[in-house]
Amino acid sequence: MENESQHTSAMPRDFTFQLLKQITNDFSEDNRIGVGGYGLVYKGTLDSGEVIAVKKLYYKHPGLDSDKQFQNECTNLMRVRHQNIVRLVGYCHEIRHKCVEHNGKYVFAMVEDRALCFEYLEGGSLDKHLSDESCGFGWHARYKIIKGICEGLNYLHNGSKESIFHLDLKPANILLDRNMMPKIGDFGLSRLFDSTETCSTKGIIGTPGYMPPEYINRFHITPKFDVFSLGVTIIKIMAGHQGYSKLADMSSQEFIQLVHEKWEKALQTTVLSHTSHGVKKCIEIALRCVEADRVKRPTIAEVVDELSKIDTAIIDELNEIDTARSSPIEQVTNLRSNQAFNPCVNSGMFSKGGGKDGKMISSCSSQAIRASSDSVLLSVDIKCQILPSASVKIFSYDNLRLATRKFRANTLLGEGGFGRVYKGWIDENTLSPCKPGTGIIVAVKRLSQESLQGHQEWLAAEVNYLGHLSHPNLVKLFGYCLEDEHQLLVYEFIPRGSLDNHLYRRGPCQPLSWNLRMKVALGAAKALAYLHCAETNIIFRDFGSSHILLDRDYTAKLAGFGLAVNGPVGEESHLTTRVVGTHGYAAPEYIATGHLTQKCDIYCFGVLLLEMLSGLRVLDPNRPAGEQHLVDCARPYLEHKHKIRCVIDANLGGIYSFSAAQKIAALALECVCLDPKKRPTMDAAVSVLEGVQEDEEPEAAEHQESGKKVTASASRKNGKSRWNIFGGGRS
């Protein structure tokens, strides 16, 4: 095993935070080279001349277990030395006191400064190089990358007494040096295990699309978790993102042939026998790695052994081929703007298809990476466009500061990974700031600079969709502010908060009655039906109870359009996208293939109906094995009419219409059907819910079966829910 590398044997250094500030120019934007879920990455140069990458972890805020991430990444990387694993140069963990303003007073607060320092890798992350047409990587370069990833993962699993499971292996976490040598990085989710044990987690980890079925369904972790992620990664290296999306529509042999023909075309000649063998072998290995049954997946040691048996001629040619060659910069011509965010003549909102040729662009933001003596790789970064709208105002930062009383603590409505939301007051006609208690109340979302969602694409989608759509069940966007580092969105104020707060009784929110639940479900259904209609053709993609807000009259308002996309048009049956959204709501076919259709939203709606029926969380690792996901937990009861009462939320106190509950249960089952073609349309769902509204008055529903009383109760210790089914022998 190649566990000795070119790395220095020196232990990682304990850097002072002051030194890291100096070498990164006070963590300036000019030195920033990356952003992640737990921190920003900056380039710095030590006195020795060594260039390093400094990951400055975010200060603690809700939603991020950054202490655990820091400890995992630091301690696990200290244990390893391998040429295919990124080298930890040093770390910083300092606690200091800082004088800050709090509720109008100045107080001393404890501040933790944490950073991790890595070797700087000129090639950047692998995902930035992969594309469906050409990334400058030939077969030999890709084989070298695949082999290096496998050897690095094999070292993690088998290089010491305690195995390290990475748990987030993907192209974005694989870095390339100047010679395109791959190095596995980002160990924030990694864990130490005995290589033979099966473990479980109490929360979702990893990246959708790279997580194996046994983890999605039961939270089980074994070495085969990483093997599954490896298989997805190899397929994307070999076939590209679009090629990977075709896997679900064909047999293994058809897919192997498709990839083989792709490489024949790419090489513009009949591939040599050893190259042909290598292409097929890599795809065969990858397909075995992504087997749904983890027992059928190979171990990483077996994968490395199979790669070593590939014709030695491939290895010999690796030393002769100049890798990662692309066109000289003077030959890169005819760059065109992507029209995905440009106005469509018919709708005035979006073009219905992405990637159309637009006007020639005169300049672009680009990054050149030196790959060989006479070529560079060019990556183009075109900023997303916010479209003008007569219904959306551009606010000044000063006016929003006045409207929220300088963002005082007593105007804070809530906060999350994106930043904070404040209450503000503006004039109903001029939309200028006014005194509290006058005008209209608005919710001002102030995105943090270190925001997980504060990216331009997310913000542009939010503004462009809500700025051009109007429906009683959609939240109203008054406007936005983009000034220097300030990014703010201004919405109508929805006084009763989000639906999930009522279902799980957070804060002062009270549980909803049956009639109110049906009203909310109908309003949410109408919002989705409006988005799905032919005139708009929008897939929401992140539908769930946290994105449904309730006004004073409990009218549902759909919010959070940052991940919405235009649906397929013409002969297209689906879109192919990276898997994003909220854990637990995503449709199985979307997780598996990245194929996105309106039926994915309908699956989400079915999950929402189950939430509203049961009052239970979509994902709860404290439920018994096989029942952590609400769909798996509820399906056996909903499939039998006499068991439906077992899943009804105990907070209803038995006050509900049983006939209506049967109809809602049947609709929910249709919506979460594994076959997308068998799911109803949202118009059909609206019709069912409108019929329920006309149903009989709620009644006290008690049920006697075989002399046993079957009821459902919810135990919400520490805000978590579970069922206790008395008489049924389960808890």
Coordinates of C-alpha atoms in Angstrom, one line a residue, residues 461-720:
A461 CA -34.3 33.1 -8.4
E462 CA -36.1 34.4 -5.3
V463 CA -36.5 37.9 -6.8
N464 CA -37.2 36.9 -10.4
Y465 CA -39.9 34.5 -9.5
L466 CA -41.7 36.3 -6.7
G467 CA -41.3 39.6 -8.6
H468 CA -43.3 38.3 -11.6
L469 CA -45.8 36.0 -9.9
S470 CA -49.1 36.9 -8.2
H471 CA -51.4 34.5 -6.4
P472 CA -53.3 34.7 -3.1
N473 CA -51.3 31.7 -1.8
L474 CA -47.8 33.1 -2.6
V475 CA -45.9 35.4 -0.3
K476 CA -45.6 38.9 -1.6
L477 CA -42.1 40.3 -2.3
F478 CA -42.0 44.1 -1.9
G479 CA -38.4 44.5 -3.0
Y480 CA -34.7 43.9 -2.3
C481 CA -31.5 45.7 -1.6
L482 CA -28.0 44.9 -3.0
E483 CA -25.5 47.5 -1.9
D484 CA -21.9 46.5 -1.4
E485 CA -21.9 43.6 1.0
H486 CA -25.5 44.2 2.0
Q487 CA -28.1 41.7 0.6
L488 CA -31.7 42.1 1.9
L489 CA -35.1 41.0 0.8
V490 CA -38.4 42.7 1.9
Y491 CA -41.5 40.5 2.2
E492 CA -45.1 41.0 3.4
F493 CA -45.2 40.2 7.1
I494 CA -47.0 36.9 7.8
P495 CA -48.0 37.0 11.5
R496 CA -48.5 33.4 12.3
G497 CA -45.2 32.1 11.1
S498 CA -44.4 28.8 9.4
L499 CA -46.6 25.7 9.3
D500 CA -43.9 23.5 10.9
N501 CA -43.9 25.7 14.0
H502 CA -47.6 24.9 14.5
L503 CA -47.3 21.2 13.8
Y504 CA -44.4 20.8 16.2
R505 CA -45.6 23.5 18.7
R506 CA -42.5 25.6 18.7
G507 CA -42.7 28.8 20.8
P508 CA -46.2 30.2 21.3
C509 CA -47.6 28.5 18.2
Q510 CA -50.7 26.4 18.9
P511 CA -51.7 23.1 17.3
L512 CA -54.0 23.5 14.3
S513 CA -57.6 22.1 14.3
W514 CA -58.7 19.7 11.6
N515 CA -60.6 22.4 9.7
L516 CA -57.6 24.7 9.7
R517 CA -55.3 21.9 8.6
M518 CA -57.6 21.3 5.6
K519 CA -57.7 25.0 4.8
V520 CA -53.9 25.2 4.9
A521 CA -53.5 22.0 2.8
L522 CA -55.9 23.4 0.1
G523 CA -54.1 26.8 0.0
A524 CA -50.7 25.1 -0.4
A525 CA -52.1 22.8 -3.1
K526 CA -53.5 25.8 -5.0
A527 CA -50.1 27.5 -4.8
L528 CA -48.4 24.5 -6.4
A529 CA -51.1 24.0 -9.0
Y530 CA -50.6 27.6 -10.0
L531 CA -46.9 27.1 -10.4
H532 CA -47.4 23.9 -12.4
C533 CA -49.9 25.3 -14.9
A534 CA -48.9 25.7 -18.5
E535 CA -48.5 29.4 -18.3
T536 CA -46.0 29.4 -15.6
N537 CA -44.5 25.8 -15.7
I538 CA -42.4 26.2 -12.6
I539 CA -41.0 23.4 -10.4
F540 CA -40.7 24.6 -6.8
R541 CA -38.1 21.9 -5.8
D542 CA -38.0 22.7 -2.1
F543 CA -41.7 22.3 -1.0
G544 CA -42.2 21.6 2.7
S545 CA -43.9 22.7 5.9
S546 CA -41.1 25.3 6.7
H547 CA -41.9 27.1 3.5
I548 CA -45.6 27.5 4.1
L549 CA -46.4 30.6 6.1
L550 CA -49.8 31.3 7.7
D551 CA -51.4 34.8 7.8
R552 CA -53.8 36.1 10.4
D553 CA -56.7 34.1 8.9
Y554 CA -54.6 31.0 8.4
T555 CA -54.3 31.4 4.7
A556 CA -51.3 29.5 3.4
K557 CA -48.6 31.5 1.7
L558 CA -45.8 29.6 -0.2
A559 CA -42.4 31.2 0.3
G560 CA -38.8 30.4 -0.5
F561 CA -38.3 30.4 -4.3
G562 CA -34.5 30.3 -4.2
L563 CA -34.3 26.7 -5.6
A564 CA -37.3 27.0 -8.0
V565 CA -36.6 26.3 -11.7
N566 CA -38.6 26.3 -15.0
G567 CA -40.0 23.0 -16.0
P568 CA -39.1 21.0 -19.1
V569 CA -40.7 22.2 -22.4
G570 CA -41.3 20.7 -25.8
E571 CA -40.3 17.1 -26.1
E572 CA -38.3 17.2 -22.9
S573 CA -39.7 14.9 -20.3
H574 CA -37.6 16.1 -17.4
L575 CA -34.8 18.4 -16.2
T576 CA -31.5 17.0 -15.0
T577 CA -30.1 19.0 -12.0
R578 CA -27.9 18.5 -9.0
V579 CA -30.0 17.2 -6.1
V580 CA -31.0 20.0 -3.7
G581 CA -33.9 20.7 -1.3
T582 CA -34.9 19.6 2.2
H583 CA -34.0 16.2 3.5
G584 CA -37.0 13.8 3.7
Y585 CA -39.1 15.6 1.1
A586 CA -37.1 14.8 -2.1
A587 CA -38.7 12.2 -4.4
P588 CA -36.8 8.9 -4.7
E589 CA -36.3 9.2 -8.5
Y590 CA -34.8 12.7 -8.0
I591 CA -32.4 11.5 -5.4
A592 CA -31.3 8.5 -7.5
T593 CA -31.0 10.2 -10.9
G594 CA -31.2 14.0 -10.6
H595 CA -34.3 13.8 -12.9
L596 CA -36.6 16.6 -12.0
T597 CA -40.3 16.9 -13.0
Q598 CA -43.5 18.4 -11.5
K599 CA -44.1 14.9 -10.0
C600 CA -41.2 15.6 -7.6
D601 CA -43.2 18.5 -6.2
I602 CA -46.2 16.3 -5.9
Y603 CA -44.2 13.7 -3.9
C604 CA -43.3 16.6 -1.5
F605 CA -46.9 17.5 -1.2
G606 CA -47.8 14.0 -0.2
V607 CA -45.1 14.1 2.5
L608 CA -46.7 17.4 3.7
L609 CA -50.1 15.7 3.9
L610 CA -48.6 13.0 6.1
E611 CA -47.1 15.6 8.4
M612 CA -50.4 17.4 8.8
L613 CA -52.3 14.1 9.4
S614 CA -49.8 12.8 12.0
G615 CA -48.1 15.8 13.5
L616 CA -44.8 13.9 13.2
R617 CA -41.5 15.0 11.8
V618 CA -40.5 13.9 8.3
L619 CA -37.3 12.5 9.5
D620 CA -36.7 11.3 13.1
P621 CA -33.8 9.0 13.9
N622 CA -35.3 8.2 17.3
R623 CA -38.1 6.2 15.7
P624 CA -37.5 2.4 15.2
A625 CA -35.3 1.2 12.4
G626 CA -37.1 1.3 9.1
E627 CA -39.5 4.0 10.4
Q628 CA -37.2 7.0 10.6
H629 CA -38.7 8.4 7.4
L630 CA -42.4 9.4 7.8
V631 CA -43.4 7.9 4.5
D632 CA -42.1 4.4 5.6
C633 CA -43.5 4.9 9.0
A634 CA -47.1 5.8 7.9
R635 CA -47.6 3.8 4.7
P636 CA -48.5 0.5 6.5
Y637 CA -51.3 2.2 8.4
L638 CA -52.7 4.3 5.6
E639 CA -53.0 1.3 3.3
H640 CA -55.7 -0.1 5.6
K641 CA -58.7 2.1 6.3
H642 CA -59.3 0.7 9.8
K643 CA -55.7 1.6 10.8
I644 CA -55.9 5.3 9.7
R645 CA -56.9 6.4 13.1
C646 CA -53.5 5.1 14.4
V647 CA -51.7 7.9 12.6
I648 CA -53.9 10.8 13.3
D649 CA -52.3 13.5 15.4
A650 CA -53.3 13.2 19.1
N651 CA -53.3 17.0 19.3
L652 CA -56.6 17.0 17.4
G653 CA -58.2 15.4 20.5
G654 CA -60.2 13.1 18.3
I655 CA -62.0 16.0 16.7
Y656 CA -61.9 15.4 13.0
S657 CA -63.9 13.9 10.1
F658 CA -63.0 10.3 9.7
S659 CA -64.4 10.2 6.1
A660 CA -62.3 13.2 5.3
A661 CA -59.2 11.6 6.9
Q662 CA -59.7 8.6 4.7
K663 CA -59.7 10.8 1.6
I664 CA -56.6 12.7 2.7
A665 CA -54.8 9.4 3.5
A666 CA -55.6 8.1 0.1
L667 CA -54.4 11.3 -1.6
A668 CA -51.2 11.2 0.4
L669 CA -50.5 7.6 -0.7
E670 CA -51.1 8.5 -4.3
C671 CA -48.7 11.5 -4.1
V672 CA -45.9 9.4 -2.5
C673 CA -46.3 6.5 -5.0
L674 CA -42.8 5.3 -6.0
D675 CA -43.9 5.3 -9.6
P676 CA -44.0 9.0 -10.6
K677 CA -46.5 8.3 -13.4
K678 CA -49.1 7.1 -10.9
R679 CA -49.0 10.3 -8.9
P680 CA -51.9 12.8 -9.4
T681 CA -51.5 16.2 -10.9
M682 CA -51.8 19.2 -8.5
D683 CA -55.1 20.1 -10.1
A684 CA -56.5 16.7 -9.2
A685 CA -55.2 17.1 -5.6
V686 CA -56.9 20.5 -5.4
S687 CA -60.2 18.9 -6.5
V688 CA -59.9 16.2 -3.7
L689 CA -59.2 18.9 -1.1
E690 CA -62.1 21.1 -2.3
G691 CA -64.3 18.1 -1.9
V692 CA -63.0 17.5 1.7
Q693 CA -63.9 21.1 2.5
E694 CA -67.5 20.4 1.7
D695 CA -67.4 17.2 3.9
E696 CA -69.3 16.7 7.1
E697 CA -68.5 18.6 10.3
P698 CA -65.6 17.2 12.4
E699 CA -66.6 14.6 14.9
A700 CA -65.0 13.0 17.9
A701 CA -63.3 10.0 16.4
E702 CA -62.7 7.0 18.6
H703 CA -62.2 3.5 17.4
Q704 CA -62.7 0.1 19.0
E705 CA -61.0 -2.9 17.3
S706 CA -61.1 -6.4 18.7
G707 CA -61.9 -5.0 22.2
K708 CA -58.8 -2.8 22.1
K709 CA -58.8 1.0 22.0
V710 CA -56.5 2.3 19.3
T711 CA -55.4 5.9 19.6
A712 CA -52.4 7.9 18.6
S713 CA -50.5 10.1 21.0
A714 CA -47.5 12.3 20.4
S715 CA -44.6 12.5 22.9
R716 CA -42.7 15.6 22.2
K717 CA -39.8 15.5 24.6
N718 CA -37.2 17.9 23.5
G719 CA -39.3 18.9 20.5
K720 CA -39.2 15.4 19.0

